[in-house]
Coordinates of C-alpha atoms and ligand atoms in Angstrom, one line a residue:
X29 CA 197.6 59.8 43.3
X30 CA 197.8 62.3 41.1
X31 CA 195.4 65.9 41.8
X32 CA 195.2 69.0 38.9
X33 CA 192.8 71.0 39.0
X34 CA 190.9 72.6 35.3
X35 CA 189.0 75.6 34.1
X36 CA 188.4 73.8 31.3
X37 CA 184.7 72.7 30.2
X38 CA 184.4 69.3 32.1
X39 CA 182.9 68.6 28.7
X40 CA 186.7 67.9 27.1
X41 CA 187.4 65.7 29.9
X42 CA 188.5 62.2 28.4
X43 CA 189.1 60.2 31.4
X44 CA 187.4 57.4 32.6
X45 CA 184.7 58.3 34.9
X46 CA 183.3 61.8 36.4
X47 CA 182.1 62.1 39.7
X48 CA 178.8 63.9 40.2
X49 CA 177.5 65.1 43.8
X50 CA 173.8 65.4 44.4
X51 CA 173.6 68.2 47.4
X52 CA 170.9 68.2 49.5
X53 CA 168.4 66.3 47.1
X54 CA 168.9 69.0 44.2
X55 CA 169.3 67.1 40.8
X56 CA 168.7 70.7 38.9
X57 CA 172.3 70.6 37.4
X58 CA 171.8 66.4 36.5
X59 CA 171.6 65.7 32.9
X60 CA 168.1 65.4 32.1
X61 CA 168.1 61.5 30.8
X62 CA 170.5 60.7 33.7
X63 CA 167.6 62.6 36.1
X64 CA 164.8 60.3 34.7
X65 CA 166.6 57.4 35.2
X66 CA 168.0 58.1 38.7
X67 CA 164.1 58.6 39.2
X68 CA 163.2 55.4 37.9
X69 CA 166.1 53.3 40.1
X70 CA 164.4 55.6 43.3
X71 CA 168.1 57.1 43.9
X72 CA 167.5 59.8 46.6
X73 CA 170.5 61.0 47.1
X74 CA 171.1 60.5 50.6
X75 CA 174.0 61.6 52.1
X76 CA 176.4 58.8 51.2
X77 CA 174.3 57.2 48.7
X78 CA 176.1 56.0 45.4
X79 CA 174.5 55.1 41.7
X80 CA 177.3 54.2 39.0
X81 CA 175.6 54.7 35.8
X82 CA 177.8 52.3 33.6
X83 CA 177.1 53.1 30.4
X84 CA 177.9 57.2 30.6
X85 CA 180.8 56.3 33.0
X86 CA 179.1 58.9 35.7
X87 CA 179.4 57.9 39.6
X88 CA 176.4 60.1 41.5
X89 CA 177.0 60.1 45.4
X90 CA 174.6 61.9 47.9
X91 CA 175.8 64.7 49.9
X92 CA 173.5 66.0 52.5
X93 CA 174.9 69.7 52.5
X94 CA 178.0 71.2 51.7
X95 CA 179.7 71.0 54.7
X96 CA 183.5 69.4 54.7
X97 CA 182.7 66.1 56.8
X98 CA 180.0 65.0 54.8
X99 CA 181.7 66.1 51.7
X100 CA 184.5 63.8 52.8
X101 CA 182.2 61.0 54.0
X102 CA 180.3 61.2 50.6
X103 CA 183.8 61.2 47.9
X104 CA 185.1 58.4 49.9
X105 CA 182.0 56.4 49.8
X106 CA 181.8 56.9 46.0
X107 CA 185.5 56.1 45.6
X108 CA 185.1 52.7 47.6
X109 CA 182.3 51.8 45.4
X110 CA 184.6 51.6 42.2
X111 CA 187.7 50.2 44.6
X112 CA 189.5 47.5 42.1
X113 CA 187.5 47.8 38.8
X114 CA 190.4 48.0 36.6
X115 CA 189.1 50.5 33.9
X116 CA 189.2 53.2 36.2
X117 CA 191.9 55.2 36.4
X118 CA 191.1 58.9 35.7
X119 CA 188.8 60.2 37.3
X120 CA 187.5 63.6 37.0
X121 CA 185.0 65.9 39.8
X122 CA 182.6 67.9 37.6
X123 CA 182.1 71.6 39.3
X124 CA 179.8 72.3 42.0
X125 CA 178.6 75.5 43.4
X126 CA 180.4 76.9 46.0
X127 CA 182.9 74.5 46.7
X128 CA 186.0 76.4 48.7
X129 CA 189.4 75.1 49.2
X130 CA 188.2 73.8 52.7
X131 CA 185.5 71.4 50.5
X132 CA 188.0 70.8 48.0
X133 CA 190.8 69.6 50.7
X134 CA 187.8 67.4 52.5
X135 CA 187.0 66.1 49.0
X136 CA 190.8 65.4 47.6
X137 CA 191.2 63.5 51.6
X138 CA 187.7 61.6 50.9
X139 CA 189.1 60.2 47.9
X140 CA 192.7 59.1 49.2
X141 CA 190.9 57.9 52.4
X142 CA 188.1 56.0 50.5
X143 CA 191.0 54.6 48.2
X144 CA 192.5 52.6 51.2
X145 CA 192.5 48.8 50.9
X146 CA 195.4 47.2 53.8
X147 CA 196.1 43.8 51.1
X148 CA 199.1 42.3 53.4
X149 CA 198.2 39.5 54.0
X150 CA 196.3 38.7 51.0
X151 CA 197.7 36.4 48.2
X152 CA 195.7 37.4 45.8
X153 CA 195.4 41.5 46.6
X154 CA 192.3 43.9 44.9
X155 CA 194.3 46.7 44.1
X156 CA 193.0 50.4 43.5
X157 CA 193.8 51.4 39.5
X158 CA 193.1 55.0 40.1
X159 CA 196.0 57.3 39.9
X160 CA 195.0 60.2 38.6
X161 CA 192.0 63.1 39.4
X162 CA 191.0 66.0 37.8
X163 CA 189.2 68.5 39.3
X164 CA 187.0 70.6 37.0
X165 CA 186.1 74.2 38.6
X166 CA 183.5 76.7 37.7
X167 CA 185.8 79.4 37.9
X168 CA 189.3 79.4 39.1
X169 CA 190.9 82.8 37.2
X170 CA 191.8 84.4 40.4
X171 CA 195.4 83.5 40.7
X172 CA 195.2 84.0 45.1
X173 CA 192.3 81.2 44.9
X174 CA 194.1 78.7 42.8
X175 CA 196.9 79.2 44.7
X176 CA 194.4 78.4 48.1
X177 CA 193.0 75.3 45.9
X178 CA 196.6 74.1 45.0
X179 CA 197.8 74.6 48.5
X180 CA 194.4 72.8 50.1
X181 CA 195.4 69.6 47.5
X182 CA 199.1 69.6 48.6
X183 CA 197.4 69.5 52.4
X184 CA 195.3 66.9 51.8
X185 CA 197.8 64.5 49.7
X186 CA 200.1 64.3 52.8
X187 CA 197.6 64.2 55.3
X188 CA 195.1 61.9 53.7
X189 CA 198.5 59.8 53.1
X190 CA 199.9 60.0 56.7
X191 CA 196.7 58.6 58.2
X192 CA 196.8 55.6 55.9
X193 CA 200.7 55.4 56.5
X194 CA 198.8 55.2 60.7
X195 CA 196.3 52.7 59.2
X196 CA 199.0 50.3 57.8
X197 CA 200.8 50.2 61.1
X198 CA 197.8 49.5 63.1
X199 CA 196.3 46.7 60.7
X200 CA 200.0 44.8 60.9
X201 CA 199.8 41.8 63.1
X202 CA 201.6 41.4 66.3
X203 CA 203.9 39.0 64.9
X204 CA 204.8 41.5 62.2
X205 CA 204.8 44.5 64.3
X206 CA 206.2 44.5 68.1
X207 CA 208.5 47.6 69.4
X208 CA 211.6 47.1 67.3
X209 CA 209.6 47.7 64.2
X210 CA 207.8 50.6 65.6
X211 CA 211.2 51.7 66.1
X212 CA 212.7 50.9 62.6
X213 CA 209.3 52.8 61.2
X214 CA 210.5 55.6 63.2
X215 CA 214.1 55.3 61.8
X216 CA 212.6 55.0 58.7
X217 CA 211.3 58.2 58.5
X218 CA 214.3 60.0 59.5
X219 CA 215.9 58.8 56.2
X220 CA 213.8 60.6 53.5
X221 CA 212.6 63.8 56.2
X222 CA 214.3 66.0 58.4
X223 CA 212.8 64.6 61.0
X224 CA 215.1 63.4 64.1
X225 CA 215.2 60.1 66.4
X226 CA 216.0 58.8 69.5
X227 CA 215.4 54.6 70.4
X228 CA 216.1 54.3 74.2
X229 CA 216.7 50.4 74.6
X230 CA 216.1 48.0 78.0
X231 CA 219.5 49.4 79.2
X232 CA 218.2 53.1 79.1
X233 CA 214.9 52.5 80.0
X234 CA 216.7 50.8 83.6
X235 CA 219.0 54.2 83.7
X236 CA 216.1 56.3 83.3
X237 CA 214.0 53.9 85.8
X238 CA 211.6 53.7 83.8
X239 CA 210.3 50.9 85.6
X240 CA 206.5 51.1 85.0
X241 CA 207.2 49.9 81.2
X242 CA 209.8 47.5 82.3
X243 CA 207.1 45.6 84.6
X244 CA 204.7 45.4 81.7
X245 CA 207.2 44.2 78.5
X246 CA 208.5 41.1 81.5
X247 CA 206.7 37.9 79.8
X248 CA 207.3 39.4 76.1
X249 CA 209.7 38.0 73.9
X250 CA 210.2 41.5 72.4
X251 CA 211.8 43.7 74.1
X252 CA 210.3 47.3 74.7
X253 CA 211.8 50.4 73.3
X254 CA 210.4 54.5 73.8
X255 CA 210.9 56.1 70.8
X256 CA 211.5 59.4 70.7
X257 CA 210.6 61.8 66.8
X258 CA 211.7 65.2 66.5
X259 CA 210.6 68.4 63.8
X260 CA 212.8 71.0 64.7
X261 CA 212.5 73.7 62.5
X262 CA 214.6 77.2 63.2
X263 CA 212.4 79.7 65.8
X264 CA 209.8 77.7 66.1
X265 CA 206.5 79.6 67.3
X266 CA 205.5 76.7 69.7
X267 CA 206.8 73.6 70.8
X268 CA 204.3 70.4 71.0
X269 CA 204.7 67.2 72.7
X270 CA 202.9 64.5 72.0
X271 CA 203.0 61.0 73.0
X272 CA 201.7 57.8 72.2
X273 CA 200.5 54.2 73.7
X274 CA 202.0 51.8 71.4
X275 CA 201.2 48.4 73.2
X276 CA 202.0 46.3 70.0
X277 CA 199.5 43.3 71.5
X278 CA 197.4 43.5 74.4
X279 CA 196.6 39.8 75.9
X280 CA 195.4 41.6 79.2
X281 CA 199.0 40.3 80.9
X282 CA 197.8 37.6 84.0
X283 CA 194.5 39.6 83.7
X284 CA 193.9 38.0 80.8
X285 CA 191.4 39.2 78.8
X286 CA 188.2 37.0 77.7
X287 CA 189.2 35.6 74.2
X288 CA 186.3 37.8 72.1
X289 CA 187.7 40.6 73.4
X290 CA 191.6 39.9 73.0
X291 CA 190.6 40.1 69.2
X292 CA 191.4 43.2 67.1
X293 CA 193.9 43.9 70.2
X294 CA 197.0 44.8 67.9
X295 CA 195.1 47.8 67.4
X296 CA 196.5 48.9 71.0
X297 CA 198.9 50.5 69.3
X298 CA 196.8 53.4 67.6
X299 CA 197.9 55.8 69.8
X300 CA 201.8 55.2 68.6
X301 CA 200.9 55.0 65.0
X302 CA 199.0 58.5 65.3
X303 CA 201.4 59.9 66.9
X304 CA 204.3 58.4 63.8
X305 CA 201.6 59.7 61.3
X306 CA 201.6 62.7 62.9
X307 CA 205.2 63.2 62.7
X308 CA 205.3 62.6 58.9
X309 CA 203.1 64.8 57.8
X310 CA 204.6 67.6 60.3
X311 CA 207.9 66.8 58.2
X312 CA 206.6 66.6 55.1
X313 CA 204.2 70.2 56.0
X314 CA 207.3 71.8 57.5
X315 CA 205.3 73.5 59.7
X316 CA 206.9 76.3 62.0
X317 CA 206.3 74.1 65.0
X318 CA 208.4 72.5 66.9
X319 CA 206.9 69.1 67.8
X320 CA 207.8 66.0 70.1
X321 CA 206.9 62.4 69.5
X322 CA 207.4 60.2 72.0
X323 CA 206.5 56.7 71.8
X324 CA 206.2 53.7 74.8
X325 CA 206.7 50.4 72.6
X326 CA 205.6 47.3 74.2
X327 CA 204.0 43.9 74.5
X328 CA 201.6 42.9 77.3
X329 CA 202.0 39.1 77.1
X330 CA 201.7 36.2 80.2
X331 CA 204.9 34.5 81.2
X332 CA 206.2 32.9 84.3
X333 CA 208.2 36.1 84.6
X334 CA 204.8 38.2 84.1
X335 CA 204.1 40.9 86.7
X336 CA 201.1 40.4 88.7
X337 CA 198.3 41.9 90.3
X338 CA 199.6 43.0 93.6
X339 CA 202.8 44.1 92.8
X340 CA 204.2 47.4 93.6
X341 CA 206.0 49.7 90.4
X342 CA 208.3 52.3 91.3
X343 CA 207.5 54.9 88.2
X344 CA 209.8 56.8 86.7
X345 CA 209.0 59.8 88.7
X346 CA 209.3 58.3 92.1
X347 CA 205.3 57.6 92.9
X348 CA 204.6 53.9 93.9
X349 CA 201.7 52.1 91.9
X350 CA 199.6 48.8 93.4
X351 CA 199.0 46.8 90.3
X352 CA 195.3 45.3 90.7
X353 CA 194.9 44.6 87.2
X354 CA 197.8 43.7 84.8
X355 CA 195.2 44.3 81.5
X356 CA 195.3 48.4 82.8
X357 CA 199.1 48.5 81.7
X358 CA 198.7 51.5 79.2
X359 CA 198.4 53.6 82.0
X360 CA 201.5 52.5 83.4
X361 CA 203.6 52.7 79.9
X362 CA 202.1 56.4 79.7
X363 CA 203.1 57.2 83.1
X364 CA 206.5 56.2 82.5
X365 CA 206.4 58.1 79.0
X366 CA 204.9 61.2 80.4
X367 CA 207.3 61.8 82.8
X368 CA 210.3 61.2 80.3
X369 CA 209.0 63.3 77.5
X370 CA 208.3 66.4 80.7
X371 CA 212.0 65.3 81.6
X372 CA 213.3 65.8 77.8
X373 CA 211.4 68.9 76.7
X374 CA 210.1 71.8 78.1
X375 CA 206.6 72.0 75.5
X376 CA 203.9 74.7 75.2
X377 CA 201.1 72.0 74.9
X378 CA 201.2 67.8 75.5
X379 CA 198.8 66.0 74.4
X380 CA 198.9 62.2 74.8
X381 CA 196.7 59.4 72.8
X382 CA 195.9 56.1 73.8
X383 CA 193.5 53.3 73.0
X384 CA 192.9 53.5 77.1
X385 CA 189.9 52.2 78.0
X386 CA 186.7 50.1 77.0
X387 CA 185.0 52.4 79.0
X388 CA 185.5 55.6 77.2
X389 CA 183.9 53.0 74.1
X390 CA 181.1 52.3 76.4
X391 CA 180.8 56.0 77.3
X392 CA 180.7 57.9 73.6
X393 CA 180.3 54.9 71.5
X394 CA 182.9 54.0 68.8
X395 CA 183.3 57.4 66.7
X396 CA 184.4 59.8 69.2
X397 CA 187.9 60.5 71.0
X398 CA 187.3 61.2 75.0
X399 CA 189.4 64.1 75.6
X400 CA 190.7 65.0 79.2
X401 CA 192.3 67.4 81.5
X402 CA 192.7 70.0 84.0
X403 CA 192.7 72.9 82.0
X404 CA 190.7 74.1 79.3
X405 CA 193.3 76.0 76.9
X406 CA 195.1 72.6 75.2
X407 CA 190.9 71.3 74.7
X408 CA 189.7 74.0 73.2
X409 CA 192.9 74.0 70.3
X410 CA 191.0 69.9 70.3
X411 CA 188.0 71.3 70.1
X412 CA 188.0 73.8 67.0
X413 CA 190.4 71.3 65.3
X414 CA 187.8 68.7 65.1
X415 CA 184.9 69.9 62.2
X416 CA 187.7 71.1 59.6
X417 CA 189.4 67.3 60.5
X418 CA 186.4 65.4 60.5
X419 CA 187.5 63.8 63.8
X420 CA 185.1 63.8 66.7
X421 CA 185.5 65.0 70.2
X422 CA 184.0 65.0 73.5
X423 CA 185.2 66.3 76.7
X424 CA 185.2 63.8 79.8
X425 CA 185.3 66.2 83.0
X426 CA 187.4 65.3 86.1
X427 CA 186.0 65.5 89.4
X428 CA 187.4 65.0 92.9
X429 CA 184.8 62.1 94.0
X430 CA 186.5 60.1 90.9
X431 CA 189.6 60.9 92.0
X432 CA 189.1 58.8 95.2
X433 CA 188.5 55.6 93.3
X434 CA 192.4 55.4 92.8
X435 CA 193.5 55.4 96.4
X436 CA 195.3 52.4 97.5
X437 CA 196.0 51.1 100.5
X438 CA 199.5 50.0 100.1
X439 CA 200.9 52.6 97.0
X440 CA 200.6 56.1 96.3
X441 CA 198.1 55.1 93.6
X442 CA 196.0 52.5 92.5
X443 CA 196.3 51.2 88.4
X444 CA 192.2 50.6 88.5
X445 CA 189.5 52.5 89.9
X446 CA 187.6 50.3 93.2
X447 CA 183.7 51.4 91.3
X448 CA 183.4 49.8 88.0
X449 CA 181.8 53.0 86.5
X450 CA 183.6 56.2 85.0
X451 CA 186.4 53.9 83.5
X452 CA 187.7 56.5 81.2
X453 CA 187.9 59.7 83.6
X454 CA 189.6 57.2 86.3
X455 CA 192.0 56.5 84.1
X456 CA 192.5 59.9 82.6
X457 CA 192.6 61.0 86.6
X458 CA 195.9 57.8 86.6
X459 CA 197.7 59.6 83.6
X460 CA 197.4 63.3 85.5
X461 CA 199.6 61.8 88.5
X462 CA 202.0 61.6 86.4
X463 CA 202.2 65.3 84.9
X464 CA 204.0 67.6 87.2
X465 CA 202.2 70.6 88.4
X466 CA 203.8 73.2 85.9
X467 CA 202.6 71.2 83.2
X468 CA 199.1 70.6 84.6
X469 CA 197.8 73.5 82.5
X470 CA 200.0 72.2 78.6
X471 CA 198.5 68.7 79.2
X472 CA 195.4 66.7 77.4
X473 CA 195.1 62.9 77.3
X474 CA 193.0 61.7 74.1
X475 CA 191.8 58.2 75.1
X476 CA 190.5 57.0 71.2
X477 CA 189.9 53.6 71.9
X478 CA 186.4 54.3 70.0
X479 CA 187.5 55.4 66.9
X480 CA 190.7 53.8 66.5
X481 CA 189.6 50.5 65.2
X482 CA 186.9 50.2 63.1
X483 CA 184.6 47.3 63.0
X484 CA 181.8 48.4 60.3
X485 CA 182.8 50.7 57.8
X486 CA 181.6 54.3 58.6
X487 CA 181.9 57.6 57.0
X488 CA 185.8 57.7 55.7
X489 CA 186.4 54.9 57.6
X490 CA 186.7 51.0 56.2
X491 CA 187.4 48.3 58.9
X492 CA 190.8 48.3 60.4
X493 CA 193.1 51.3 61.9
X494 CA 191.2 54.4 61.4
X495 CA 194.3 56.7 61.5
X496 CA 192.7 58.4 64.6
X497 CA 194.1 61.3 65.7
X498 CA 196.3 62.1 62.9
X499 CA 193.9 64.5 60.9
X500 CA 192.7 66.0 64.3
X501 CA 196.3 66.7 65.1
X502 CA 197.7 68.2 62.2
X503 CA 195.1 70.4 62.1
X504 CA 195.6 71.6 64.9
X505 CA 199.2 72.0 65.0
X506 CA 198.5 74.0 61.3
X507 CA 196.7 76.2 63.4
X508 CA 199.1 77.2 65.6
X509 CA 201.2 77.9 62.8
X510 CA 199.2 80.2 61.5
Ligands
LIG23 N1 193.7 48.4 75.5 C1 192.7 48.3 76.5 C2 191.5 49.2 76.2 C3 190.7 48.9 75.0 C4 189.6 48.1 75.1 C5 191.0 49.5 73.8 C6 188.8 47.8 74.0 C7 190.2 49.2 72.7 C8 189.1 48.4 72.8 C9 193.3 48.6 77.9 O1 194.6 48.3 78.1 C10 192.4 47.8 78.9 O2 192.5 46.7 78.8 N2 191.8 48.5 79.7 C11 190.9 47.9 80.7 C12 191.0 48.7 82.0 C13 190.4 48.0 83.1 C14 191.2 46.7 83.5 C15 190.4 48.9 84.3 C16 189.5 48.0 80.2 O3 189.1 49.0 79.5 O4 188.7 47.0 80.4
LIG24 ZN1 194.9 46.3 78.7
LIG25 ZN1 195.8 48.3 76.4

């Protein structure tokens, strides 16, 4: 997609279709015989609200205020509702009041993130015909301001375009997408960046004993791979690790999982494709930052070779884990994957993301990421990252009577909790075994099985991957560099 932006009167505009937002219910800038009619038809101008007035080519959407999440919410919603109609190609944004590069980034990502359609698997494919936008501004003569409206388009292209690139990976089936194509993804984007990689196979994973891994990939037919990105700019000002749970299908292993809810579960692998969309966009920004993606690639599949509730792991860093049930495995890959990445790189911050647990679903409800850890520095970078991203986050506290739940009586730890409540913090509490104490204070797990997925459509969202965690994470990581 193509962005400029215009000082021009939107009235020489000779596109096909201008978008018009209604803020906050005011239609005093609406065209008076457009007003009457969006009167007559009872549009109210809700936040998210669309009217396509054919005739005069003019899309109105609702926008409750002018803040950037709803801003984003509102262009992709109006975007969607013109997704495939052929005669649309140029599209133009008539000014609005007050609209800084922050709202003009949040709109520019609305309208790549509303433009998303995954067509795979379809034979006959409805395909987006919009390629280019033009952005009409009241007044953009200061050259620093341009420059900071330019700057927030360029932003927005490659992250808007990184979380679909996440979205993509996430919607591809099992069959299509196991750990050797996560890794040849990863490859791939070495090729056209300067990013860096590192594919440790079966034989490395056994030198590095990463044995947690190898228990779960056992009954697969694929075999499972860590991956391992690198952005290495010259004196970097931080360095950032960040690692992902990329179970490519998740039957439950012996625990099987009831057949409802083994559905959608290719999307077990949203943590590894936010942590790969991540990495692009970090390339492609060339932020001052040196950051770490580390991947665990694997299937959990049932086999006569499967392991098994009751079995002991020896994990990579030497603790003994009592399997109870063989459907907690991400916790077992991230152990593993922690304790390499802490072995590999000596980072300022980690921060790991994982579709974990139902629980933390059950807990926040399907649009918020559960964040975790022992120390507050790491969450509050989450924390001021998530308005300008749009990405929502809560904070799960630990506490020591959880902790207890994960005792076992044969191992050093247990893989589930013995209570069946606080499922996410349990498991956040697993995954903190597993980060040595000098890193206690660097690390925070993101468990974003809520958002990852998406059943029905919301805000920027269509069904599918969500690309969660990819917009929270650059942002943040642009922060640092500033
Ligand atoms: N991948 C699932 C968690 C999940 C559930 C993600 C629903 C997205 C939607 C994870 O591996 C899992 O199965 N966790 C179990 C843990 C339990 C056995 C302690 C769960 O949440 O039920
Ligand atoms: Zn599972
Ligand atoms: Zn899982």
């Amino acid at each position: 997609m193509l962005f400029s932006i215009s000082d021009k009167n939107i009235n020489s505009f000779n596109g096909d279709i201008t978008l018009i937002f209604v803020v906050n219910g005011n239609f005093e800038h609406v065209n008076v015989q457009d007003k009457e009619l969006l009167e007559k038809i009872s549009f109210k101008a809700e936040q998210d609200e669309v009217f396509h007035l054919v005739e005069k080519q003019r899309l109105y959407v609702g926008v409750s205020s002018l803040d950037t999440g709803l801003l984003r919410s509102a262009s992709a919603a109006a975007i969607r509702s013109i997704f495939g109609k052929s005669a649309y190609k140029h599209l133009s944004m008539a000014p609005c009041e007050n609209l800084d590069e922050h709202s003009i980034q949040a709109i520019c990502e609305g309208i790549l993130l509303g433009n998303y359609c995954f067509t795979r698997y379809k034979s006959k494919p409805i395909i987006s015909n919009l390629e280019k936008v033009t952005i009409y501004l009241k007044d953009c003569s200061n050259p620093a301001e341009k420059e900071a409206i330019q700057n927030a388009i360029n932003n927005a292209d490659i992250i808007a375009n990184a979380t679909n690139f996440s979205r993509d990976i996430v919607n591809t089936t099992p069959d299509d997408c196991y750990p050797e194509i996560l890794a040849q993804i990863a490859n791939e984007l070495c090729k056209n960046s300067a990013l860096e990689c590192n594919i440790l196979k079966i034989k490395e994973l056994e030198q590095q004993k990463m044995n947690a891994i190898l228990a779960v990939a056992r009954a697969s037919r694929h075999d499972p791979c860590v991956i391992h990105l690198m952005h290495k700019p010259t004196n970097p000002k931080y360095v950032v690790t960040l690692v992902g749970k990329g179970l490519t299908y998740d039957s439950g292993g012996l625990s099987l999982k009831p057949s409802a809810s083994m559905v959608n579960m290719k999307s077990d692998k949203s943590g590894a494709a936010a942590v790969l969309g991540i990495m692009k966009a970090i390339g492609e920004l060339d932020l001052p930052i040196e950051v770490h993606g580390f991947i665990g690639a694997v299937e959990n599949m049932i086999g006569g070779d499967a392991y098994k509730p009751d079995d002991v792991l020896y994990a990579k860093n030497g603790k003994t884990i009592e399997v109870r049930n063989t459907d907690a495995e991400g916790r077992l890959v991230l152990a593993d994957v922690l304790s390499y990445a802490q072995q590999e790189v000596n980072a300022d911050y980690i921060y790991d993301f994982a579709t974990l647990t139902g629980a933390c679903i059950v807990a926040l409800g399907a649009y918020t990421i559960g964040i975790m850890g022992n120390s507050d520095a790491p969450k509050t970078l989450l924390k001021n990252a998530s308005i300008p991203s749009g990405e929502i986050v809560t904070e799960l506290h630990f506490n020591r009577f959880l902790k207890k739940l994960i005792k076992s009586e044969i191992a050093d730890i247990s893989n589930v909790s013995s209570s069946p409540y606080g499922g996410a913090i349990t498991a956040g509490l697993f995954l903190s075994e597993f980060i040595e104490e000098e890193n206690k204070d660097k690390w925070t797990h993101l468990d974003i099985a809520g958002p990852a997925f998406v059943e029905h459509t919301w805000g920027e969202n269509p069904h599918g991957g969500s690309g969660a965690g990819v917009r929270l994470m650059v942002n943040l990581l642009q922060n640092l560099a500033k």
